[in-house]
Every structure is written in structure tokens, then in C-alpha cells.
Short mmCIF file of the N, C-alpha and C atoms (twelve columns), coordinates in Angstrom:
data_MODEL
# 
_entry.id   MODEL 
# 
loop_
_atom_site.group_PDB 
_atom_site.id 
_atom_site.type_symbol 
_atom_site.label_atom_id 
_atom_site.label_alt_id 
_atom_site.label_comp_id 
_atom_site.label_asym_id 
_atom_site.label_seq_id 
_atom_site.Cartn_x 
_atom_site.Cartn_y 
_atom_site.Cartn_z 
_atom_site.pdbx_PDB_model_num 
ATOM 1   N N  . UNK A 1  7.016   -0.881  -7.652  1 
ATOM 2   C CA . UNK A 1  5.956   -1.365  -6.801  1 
ATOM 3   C C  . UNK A 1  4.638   -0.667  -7.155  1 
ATOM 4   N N  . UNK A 2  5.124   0.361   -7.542  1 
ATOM 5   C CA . UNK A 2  3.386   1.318   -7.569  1 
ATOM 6   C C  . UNK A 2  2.521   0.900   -9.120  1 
ATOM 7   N N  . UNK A 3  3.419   0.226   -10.362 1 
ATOM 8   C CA . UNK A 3  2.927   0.036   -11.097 1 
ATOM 9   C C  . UNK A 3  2.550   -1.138  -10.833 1 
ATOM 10  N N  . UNK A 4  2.944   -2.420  -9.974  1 
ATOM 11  C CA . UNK A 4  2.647   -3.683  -9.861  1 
ATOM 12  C C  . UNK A 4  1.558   -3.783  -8.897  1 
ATOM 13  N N  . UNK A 5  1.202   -3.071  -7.780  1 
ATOM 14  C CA . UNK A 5  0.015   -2.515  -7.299  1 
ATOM 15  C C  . UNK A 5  -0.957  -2.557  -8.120  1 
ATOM 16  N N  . UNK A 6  -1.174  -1.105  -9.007  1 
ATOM 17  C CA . UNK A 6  -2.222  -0.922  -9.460  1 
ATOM 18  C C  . UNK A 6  -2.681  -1.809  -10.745 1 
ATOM 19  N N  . UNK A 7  -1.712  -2.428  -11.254 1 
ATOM 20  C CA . UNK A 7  -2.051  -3.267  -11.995 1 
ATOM 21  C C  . UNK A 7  -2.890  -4.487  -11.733 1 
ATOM 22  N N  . UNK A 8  -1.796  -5.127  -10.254 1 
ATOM 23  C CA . UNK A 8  -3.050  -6.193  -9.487  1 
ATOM 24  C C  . UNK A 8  -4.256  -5.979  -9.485  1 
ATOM 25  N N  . UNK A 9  -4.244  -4.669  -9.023  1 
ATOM 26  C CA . UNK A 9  -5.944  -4.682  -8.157  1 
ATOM 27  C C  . UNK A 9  -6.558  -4.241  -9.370  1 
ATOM 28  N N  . UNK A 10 -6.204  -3.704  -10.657 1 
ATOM 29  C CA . UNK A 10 -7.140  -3.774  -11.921 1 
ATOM 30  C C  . UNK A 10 -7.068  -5.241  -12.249 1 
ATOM 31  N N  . UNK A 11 -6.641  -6.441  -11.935 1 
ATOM 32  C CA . UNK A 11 -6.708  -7.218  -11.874 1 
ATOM 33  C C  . UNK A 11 -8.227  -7.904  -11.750 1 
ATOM 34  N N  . UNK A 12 -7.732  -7.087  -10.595 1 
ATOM 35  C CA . UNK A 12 -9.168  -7.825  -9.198  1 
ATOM 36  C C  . UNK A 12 -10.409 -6.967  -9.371  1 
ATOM 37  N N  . UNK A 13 -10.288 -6.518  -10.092 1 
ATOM 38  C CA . UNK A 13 -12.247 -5.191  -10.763 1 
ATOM 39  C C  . UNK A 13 -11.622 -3.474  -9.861  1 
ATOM 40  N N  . UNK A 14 -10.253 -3.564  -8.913  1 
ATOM 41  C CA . UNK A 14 -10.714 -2.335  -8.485  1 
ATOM 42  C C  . UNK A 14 -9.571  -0.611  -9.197  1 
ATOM 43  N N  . UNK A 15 -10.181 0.022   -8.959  1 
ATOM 44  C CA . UNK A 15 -9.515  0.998   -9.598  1 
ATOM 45  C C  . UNK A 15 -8.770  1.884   -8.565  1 
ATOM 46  N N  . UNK A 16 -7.285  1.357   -8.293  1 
ATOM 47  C CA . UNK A 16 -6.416  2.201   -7.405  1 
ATOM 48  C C  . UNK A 16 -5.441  3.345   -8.028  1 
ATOM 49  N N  . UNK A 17 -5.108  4.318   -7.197  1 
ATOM 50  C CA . UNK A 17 -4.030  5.187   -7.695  1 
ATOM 51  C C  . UNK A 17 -2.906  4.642   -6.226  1 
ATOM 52  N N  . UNK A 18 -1.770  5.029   -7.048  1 
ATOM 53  C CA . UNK A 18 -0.754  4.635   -6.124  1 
ATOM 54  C C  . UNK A 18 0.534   5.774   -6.604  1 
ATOM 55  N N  . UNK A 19 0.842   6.943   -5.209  1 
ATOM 56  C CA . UNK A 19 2.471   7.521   -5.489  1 
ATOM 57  C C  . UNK A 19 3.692   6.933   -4.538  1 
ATOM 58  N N  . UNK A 20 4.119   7.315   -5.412  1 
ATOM 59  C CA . UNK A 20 5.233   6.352   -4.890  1 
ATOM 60  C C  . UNK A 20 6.357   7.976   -4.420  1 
ATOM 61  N N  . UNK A 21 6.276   7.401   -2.676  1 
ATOM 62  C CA . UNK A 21 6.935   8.901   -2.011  1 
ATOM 63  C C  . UNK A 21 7.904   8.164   -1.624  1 
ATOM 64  N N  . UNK A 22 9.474   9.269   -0.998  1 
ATOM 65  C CA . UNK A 22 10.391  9.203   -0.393  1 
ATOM 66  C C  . UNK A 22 10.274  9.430   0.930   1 
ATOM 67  N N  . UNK A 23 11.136  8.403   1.822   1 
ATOM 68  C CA . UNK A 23 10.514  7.987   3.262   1 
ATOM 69  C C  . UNK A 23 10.582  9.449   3.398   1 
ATOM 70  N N  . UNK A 24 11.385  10.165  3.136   1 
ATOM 71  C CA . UNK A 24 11.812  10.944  4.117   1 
ATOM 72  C C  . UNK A 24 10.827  12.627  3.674   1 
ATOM 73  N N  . UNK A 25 9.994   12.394  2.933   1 
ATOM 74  C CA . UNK A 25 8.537   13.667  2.757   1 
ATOM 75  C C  . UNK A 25 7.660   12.921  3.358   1 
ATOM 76  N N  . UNK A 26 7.838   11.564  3.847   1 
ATOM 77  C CA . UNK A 26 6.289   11.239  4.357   1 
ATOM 78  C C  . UNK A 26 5.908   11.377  5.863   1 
ATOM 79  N N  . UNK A 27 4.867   12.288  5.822   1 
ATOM 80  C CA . UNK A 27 4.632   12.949  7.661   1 
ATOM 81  C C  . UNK A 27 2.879   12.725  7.571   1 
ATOM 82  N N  . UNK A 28 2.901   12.838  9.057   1 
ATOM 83  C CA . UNK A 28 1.518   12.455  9.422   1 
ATOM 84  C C  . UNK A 28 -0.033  12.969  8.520   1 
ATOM 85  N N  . UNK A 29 0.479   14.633  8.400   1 
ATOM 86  C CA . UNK A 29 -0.521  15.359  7.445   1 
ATOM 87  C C  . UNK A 29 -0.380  14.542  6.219   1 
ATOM 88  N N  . UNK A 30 0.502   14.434  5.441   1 
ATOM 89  C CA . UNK A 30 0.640   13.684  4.124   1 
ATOM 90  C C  . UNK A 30 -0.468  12.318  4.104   1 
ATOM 91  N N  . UNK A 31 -0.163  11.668  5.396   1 
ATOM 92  C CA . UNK A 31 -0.514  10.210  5.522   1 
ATOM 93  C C  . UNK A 31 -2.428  10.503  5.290   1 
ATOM 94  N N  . UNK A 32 -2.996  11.466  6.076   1 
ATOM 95  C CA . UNK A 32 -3.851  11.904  6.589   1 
ATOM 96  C C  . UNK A 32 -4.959  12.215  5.151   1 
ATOM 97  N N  . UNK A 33 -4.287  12.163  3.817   1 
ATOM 98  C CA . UNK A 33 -4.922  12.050  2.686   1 
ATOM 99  C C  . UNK A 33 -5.143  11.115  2.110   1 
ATOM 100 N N  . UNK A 34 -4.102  9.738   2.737   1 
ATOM 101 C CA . UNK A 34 -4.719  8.511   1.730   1 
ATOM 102 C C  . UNK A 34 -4.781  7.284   2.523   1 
ATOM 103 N N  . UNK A 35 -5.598  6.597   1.842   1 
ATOM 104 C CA . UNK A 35 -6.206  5.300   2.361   1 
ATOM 105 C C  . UNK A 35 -5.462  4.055   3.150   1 
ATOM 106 N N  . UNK A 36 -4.178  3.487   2.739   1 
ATOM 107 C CA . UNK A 36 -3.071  3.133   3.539   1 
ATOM 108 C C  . UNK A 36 -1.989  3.605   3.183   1 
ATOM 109 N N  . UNK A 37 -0.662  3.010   3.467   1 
ATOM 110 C CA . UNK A 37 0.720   3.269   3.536   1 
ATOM 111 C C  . UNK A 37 1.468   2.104   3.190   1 
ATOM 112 N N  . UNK A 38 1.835   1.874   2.324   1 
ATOM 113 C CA . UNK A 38 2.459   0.145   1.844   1 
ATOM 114 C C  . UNK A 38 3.999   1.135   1.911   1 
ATOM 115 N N  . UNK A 39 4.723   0.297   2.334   1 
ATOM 116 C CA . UNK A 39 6.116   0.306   2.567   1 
ATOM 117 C C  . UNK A 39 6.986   -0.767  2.626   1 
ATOM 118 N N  . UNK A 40 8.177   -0.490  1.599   1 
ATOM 119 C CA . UNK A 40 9.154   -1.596  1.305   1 
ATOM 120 C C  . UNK A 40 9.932   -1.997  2.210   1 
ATOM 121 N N  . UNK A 41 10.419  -1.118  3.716   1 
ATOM 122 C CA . UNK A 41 10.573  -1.627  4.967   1 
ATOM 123 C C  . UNK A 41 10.274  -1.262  6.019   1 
ATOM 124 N N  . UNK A 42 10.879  -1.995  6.857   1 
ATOM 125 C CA . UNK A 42 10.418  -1.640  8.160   1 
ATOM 126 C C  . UNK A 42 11.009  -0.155  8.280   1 
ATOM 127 N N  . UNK A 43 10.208  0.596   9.015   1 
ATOM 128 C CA . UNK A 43 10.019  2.169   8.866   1 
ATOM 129 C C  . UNK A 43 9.813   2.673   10.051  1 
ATOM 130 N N  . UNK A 44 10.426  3.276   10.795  1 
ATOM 131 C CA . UNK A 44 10.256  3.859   12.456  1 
ATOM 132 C C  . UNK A 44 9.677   5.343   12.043  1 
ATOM 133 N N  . UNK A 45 8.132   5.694   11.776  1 
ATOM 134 C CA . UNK A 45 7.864   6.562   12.162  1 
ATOM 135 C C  . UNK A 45 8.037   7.899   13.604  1 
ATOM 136 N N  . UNK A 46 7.735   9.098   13.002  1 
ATOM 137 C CA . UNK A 46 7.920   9.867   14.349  1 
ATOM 138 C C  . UNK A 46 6.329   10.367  14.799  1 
ATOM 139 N N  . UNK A 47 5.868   9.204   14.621  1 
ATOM 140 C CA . UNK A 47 4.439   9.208   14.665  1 
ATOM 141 C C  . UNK A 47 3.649   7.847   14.388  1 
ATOM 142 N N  . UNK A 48 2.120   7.751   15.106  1 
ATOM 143 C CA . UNK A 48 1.463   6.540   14.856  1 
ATOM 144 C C  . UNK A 48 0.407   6.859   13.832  1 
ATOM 145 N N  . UNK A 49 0.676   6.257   12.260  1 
ATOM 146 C CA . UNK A 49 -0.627  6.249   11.128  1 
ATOM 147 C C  . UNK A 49 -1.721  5.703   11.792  1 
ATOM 148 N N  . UNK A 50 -2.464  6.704   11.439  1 
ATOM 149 C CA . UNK A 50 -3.845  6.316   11.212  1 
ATOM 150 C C  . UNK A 50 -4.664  5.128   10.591  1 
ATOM 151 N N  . UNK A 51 -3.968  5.218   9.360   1 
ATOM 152 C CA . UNK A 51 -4.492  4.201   7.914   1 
ATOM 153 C C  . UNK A 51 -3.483  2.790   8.324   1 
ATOM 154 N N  . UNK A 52 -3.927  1.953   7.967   1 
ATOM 155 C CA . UNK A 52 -3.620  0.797   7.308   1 
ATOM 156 C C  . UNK A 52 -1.982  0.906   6.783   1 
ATOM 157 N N  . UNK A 53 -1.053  0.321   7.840   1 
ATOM 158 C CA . UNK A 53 0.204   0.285   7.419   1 
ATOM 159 C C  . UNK A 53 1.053   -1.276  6.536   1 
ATOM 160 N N  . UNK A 54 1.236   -1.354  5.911   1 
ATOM 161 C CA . UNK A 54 1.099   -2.646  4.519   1 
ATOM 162 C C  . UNK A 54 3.308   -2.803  4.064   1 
ATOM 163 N N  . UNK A 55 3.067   -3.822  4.799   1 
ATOM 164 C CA . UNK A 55 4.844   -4.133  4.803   1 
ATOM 165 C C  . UNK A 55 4.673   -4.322  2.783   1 
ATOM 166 N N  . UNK A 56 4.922   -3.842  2.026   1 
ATOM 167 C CA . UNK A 56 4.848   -4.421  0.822   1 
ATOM 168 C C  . UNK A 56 5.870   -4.567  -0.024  1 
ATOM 169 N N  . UNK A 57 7.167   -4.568  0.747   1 
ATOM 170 C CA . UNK A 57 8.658   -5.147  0.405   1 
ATOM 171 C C  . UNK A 57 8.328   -6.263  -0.148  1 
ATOM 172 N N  . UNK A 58 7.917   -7.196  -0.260  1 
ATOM 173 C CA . UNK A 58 7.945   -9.083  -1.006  1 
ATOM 174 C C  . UNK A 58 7.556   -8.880  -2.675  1 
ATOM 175 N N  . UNK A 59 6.707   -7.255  -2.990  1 
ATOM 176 C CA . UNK A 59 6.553   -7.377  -4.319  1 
ATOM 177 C C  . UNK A 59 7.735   -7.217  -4.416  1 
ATOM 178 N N  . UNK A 60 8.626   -6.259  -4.167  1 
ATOM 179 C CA . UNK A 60 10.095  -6.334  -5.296  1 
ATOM 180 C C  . UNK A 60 10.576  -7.602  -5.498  1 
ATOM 181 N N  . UNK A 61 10.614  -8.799  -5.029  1 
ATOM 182 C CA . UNK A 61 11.123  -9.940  -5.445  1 
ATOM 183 C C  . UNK A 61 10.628  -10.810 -6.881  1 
ATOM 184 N N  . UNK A 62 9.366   -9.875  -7.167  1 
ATOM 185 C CA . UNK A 62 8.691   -10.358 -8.161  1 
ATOM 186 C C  . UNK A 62 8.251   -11.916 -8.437  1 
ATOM 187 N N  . UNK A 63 7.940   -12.596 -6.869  1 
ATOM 188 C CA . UNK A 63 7.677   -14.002 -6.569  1 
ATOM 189 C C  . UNK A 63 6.042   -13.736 -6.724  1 
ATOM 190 N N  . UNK A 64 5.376   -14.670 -7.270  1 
ATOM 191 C CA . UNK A 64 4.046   -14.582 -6.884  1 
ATOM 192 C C  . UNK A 64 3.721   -14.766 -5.272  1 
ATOM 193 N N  . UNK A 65 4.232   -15.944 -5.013  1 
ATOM 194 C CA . UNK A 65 4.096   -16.734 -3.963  1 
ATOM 195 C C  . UNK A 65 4.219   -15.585 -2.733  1 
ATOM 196 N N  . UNK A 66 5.125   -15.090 -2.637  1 
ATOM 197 C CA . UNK A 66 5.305   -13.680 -1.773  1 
ATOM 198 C C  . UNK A 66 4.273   -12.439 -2.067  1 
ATOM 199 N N  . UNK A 67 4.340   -12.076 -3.071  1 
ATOM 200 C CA . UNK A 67 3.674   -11.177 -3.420  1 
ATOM 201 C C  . UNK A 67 2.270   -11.013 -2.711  1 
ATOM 202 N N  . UNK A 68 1.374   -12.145 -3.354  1 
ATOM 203 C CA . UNK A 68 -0.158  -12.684 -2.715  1 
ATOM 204 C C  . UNK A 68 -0.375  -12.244 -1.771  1 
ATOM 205 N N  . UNK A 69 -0.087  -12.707 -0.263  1 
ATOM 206 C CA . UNK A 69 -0.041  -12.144 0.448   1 
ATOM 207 C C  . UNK A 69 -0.335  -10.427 0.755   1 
ATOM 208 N N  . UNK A 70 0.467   -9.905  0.184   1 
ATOM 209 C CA . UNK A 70 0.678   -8.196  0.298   1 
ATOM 210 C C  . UNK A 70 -0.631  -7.640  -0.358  1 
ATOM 211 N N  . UNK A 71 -1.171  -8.189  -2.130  1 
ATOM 212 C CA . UNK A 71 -1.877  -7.878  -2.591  1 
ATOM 213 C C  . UNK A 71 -2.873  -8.168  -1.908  1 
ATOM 214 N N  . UNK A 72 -3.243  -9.222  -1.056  1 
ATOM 215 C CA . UNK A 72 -4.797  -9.703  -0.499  1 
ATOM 216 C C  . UNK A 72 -4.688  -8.748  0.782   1 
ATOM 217 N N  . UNK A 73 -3.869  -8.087  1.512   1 
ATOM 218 C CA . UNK A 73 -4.390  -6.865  2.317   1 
ATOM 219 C C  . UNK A 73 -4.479  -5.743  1.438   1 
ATOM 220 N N  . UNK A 74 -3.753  -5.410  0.438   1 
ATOM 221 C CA . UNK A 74 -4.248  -4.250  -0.368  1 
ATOM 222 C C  . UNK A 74 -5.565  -4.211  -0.298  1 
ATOM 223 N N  . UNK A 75 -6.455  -5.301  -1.113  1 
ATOM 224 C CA . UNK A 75 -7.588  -5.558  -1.592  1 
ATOM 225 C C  . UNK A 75 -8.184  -5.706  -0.719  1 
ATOM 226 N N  . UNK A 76 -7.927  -5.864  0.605   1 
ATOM 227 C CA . UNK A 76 -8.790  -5.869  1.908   1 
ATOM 228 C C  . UNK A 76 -9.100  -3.964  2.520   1 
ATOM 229 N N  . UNK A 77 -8.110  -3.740  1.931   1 
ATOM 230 C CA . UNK A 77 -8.252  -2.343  2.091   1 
ATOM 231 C C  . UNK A 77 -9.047  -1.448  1.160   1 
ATOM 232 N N  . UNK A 78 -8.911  -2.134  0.186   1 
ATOM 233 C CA . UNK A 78 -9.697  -1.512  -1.182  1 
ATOM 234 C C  . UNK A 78 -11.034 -1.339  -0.680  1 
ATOM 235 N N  . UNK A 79 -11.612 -3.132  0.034   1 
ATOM 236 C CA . UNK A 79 -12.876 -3.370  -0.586  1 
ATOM 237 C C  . UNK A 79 -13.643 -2.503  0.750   1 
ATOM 238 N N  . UNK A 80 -12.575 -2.484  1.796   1 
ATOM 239 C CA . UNK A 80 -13.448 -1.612  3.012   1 
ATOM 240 C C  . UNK A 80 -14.005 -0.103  2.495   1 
ATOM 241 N N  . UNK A 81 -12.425 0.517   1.608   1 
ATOM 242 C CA . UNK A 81 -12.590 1.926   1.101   1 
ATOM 243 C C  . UNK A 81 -13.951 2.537   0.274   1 
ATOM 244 N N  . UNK A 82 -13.846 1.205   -0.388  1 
ATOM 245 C CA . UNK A 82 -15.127 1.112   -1.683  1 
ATOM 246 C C  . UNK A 82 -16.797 1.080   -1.137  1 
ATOM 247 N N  . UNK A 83 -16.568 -0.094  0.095   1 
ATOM 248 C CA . UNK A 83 -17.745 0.085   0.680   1 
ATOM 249 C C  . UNK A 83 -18.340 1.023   1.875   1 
ATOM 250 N N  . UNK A 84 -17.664 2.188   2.258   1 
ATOM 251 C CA . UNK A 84 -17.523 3.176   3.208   1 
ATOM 252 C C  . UNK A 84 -18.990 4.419   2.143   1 
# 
């Protein structure tokens, strides 16, 4: 997912970094450094993010048709980040 990410949005003119963490290191301080949180499922935090939380499970199917979707809130997130 993290390479099909950043590839999109170099796609789209923008220049993202993306790590790809295990649910179980990701805590509020962590969250508290980056811009959203795309996640492959549904995820019961022990806490409410801040950022922009991004269901982005439909890329693994490697459907465009699914995919779209996920990428056009990425890029909604991008373009807010970019223009801040």
C-alpha cells in the first residue's frame, strides 16, 4: 500500500512519504507527527486521532475502480497540507 500511495499522488504533481507501521506501535504521540492515518481496517483505537483517518483497505485489491476513491481523499489531504 505505501508504495501504491506514493506513487499515485506522484501521479497527481504531489510529493508524499508514506511508513508503513504495525497496528500495534501506533499511539496517539506517534499519530501526532503525521498528516493522516490510512488504514487497511477497521481499527478500534484507545484513543480519538486528530488527523484525517483514511479506510485505505480497497488499494490491496488492486481494482482501480475501488482504489479512486481512497486516493481522491489522500489528495484531499495532500492539497489542504500543501496549502497550510
Amino acid at each position: 500500500m505505501k508504495d501504491a500511495v506514493e506513487e499515485e499522488m506522484k501521479k497527481r504533481g504531489h510529493n508524499v512519504h508514506v511508513d508503513a507501521v504495525m497496528i500495534k506501535d501506533v499511539n496517539e504521540d506517534m499519530l501526532n507527527h503525521y498528516d493522516a492515518y490510512l488504514t487497511i481496517a477497521k481499527t478500534d483505537l484507545a484513543f480519538q486521532p486528530k488527523i484525517p483517518l483514511i479506510e485505505a483497505g480497497p488499494i490491496l485489491y488492486r481494482i482501480p475502480a475501488m482504489a479512486q476513491p481512497v486516493y481522491d481523499k489522500v489528495e484531499e489531504v495532500v492539497k489542504k497540507v500543501e496549502n497550510e
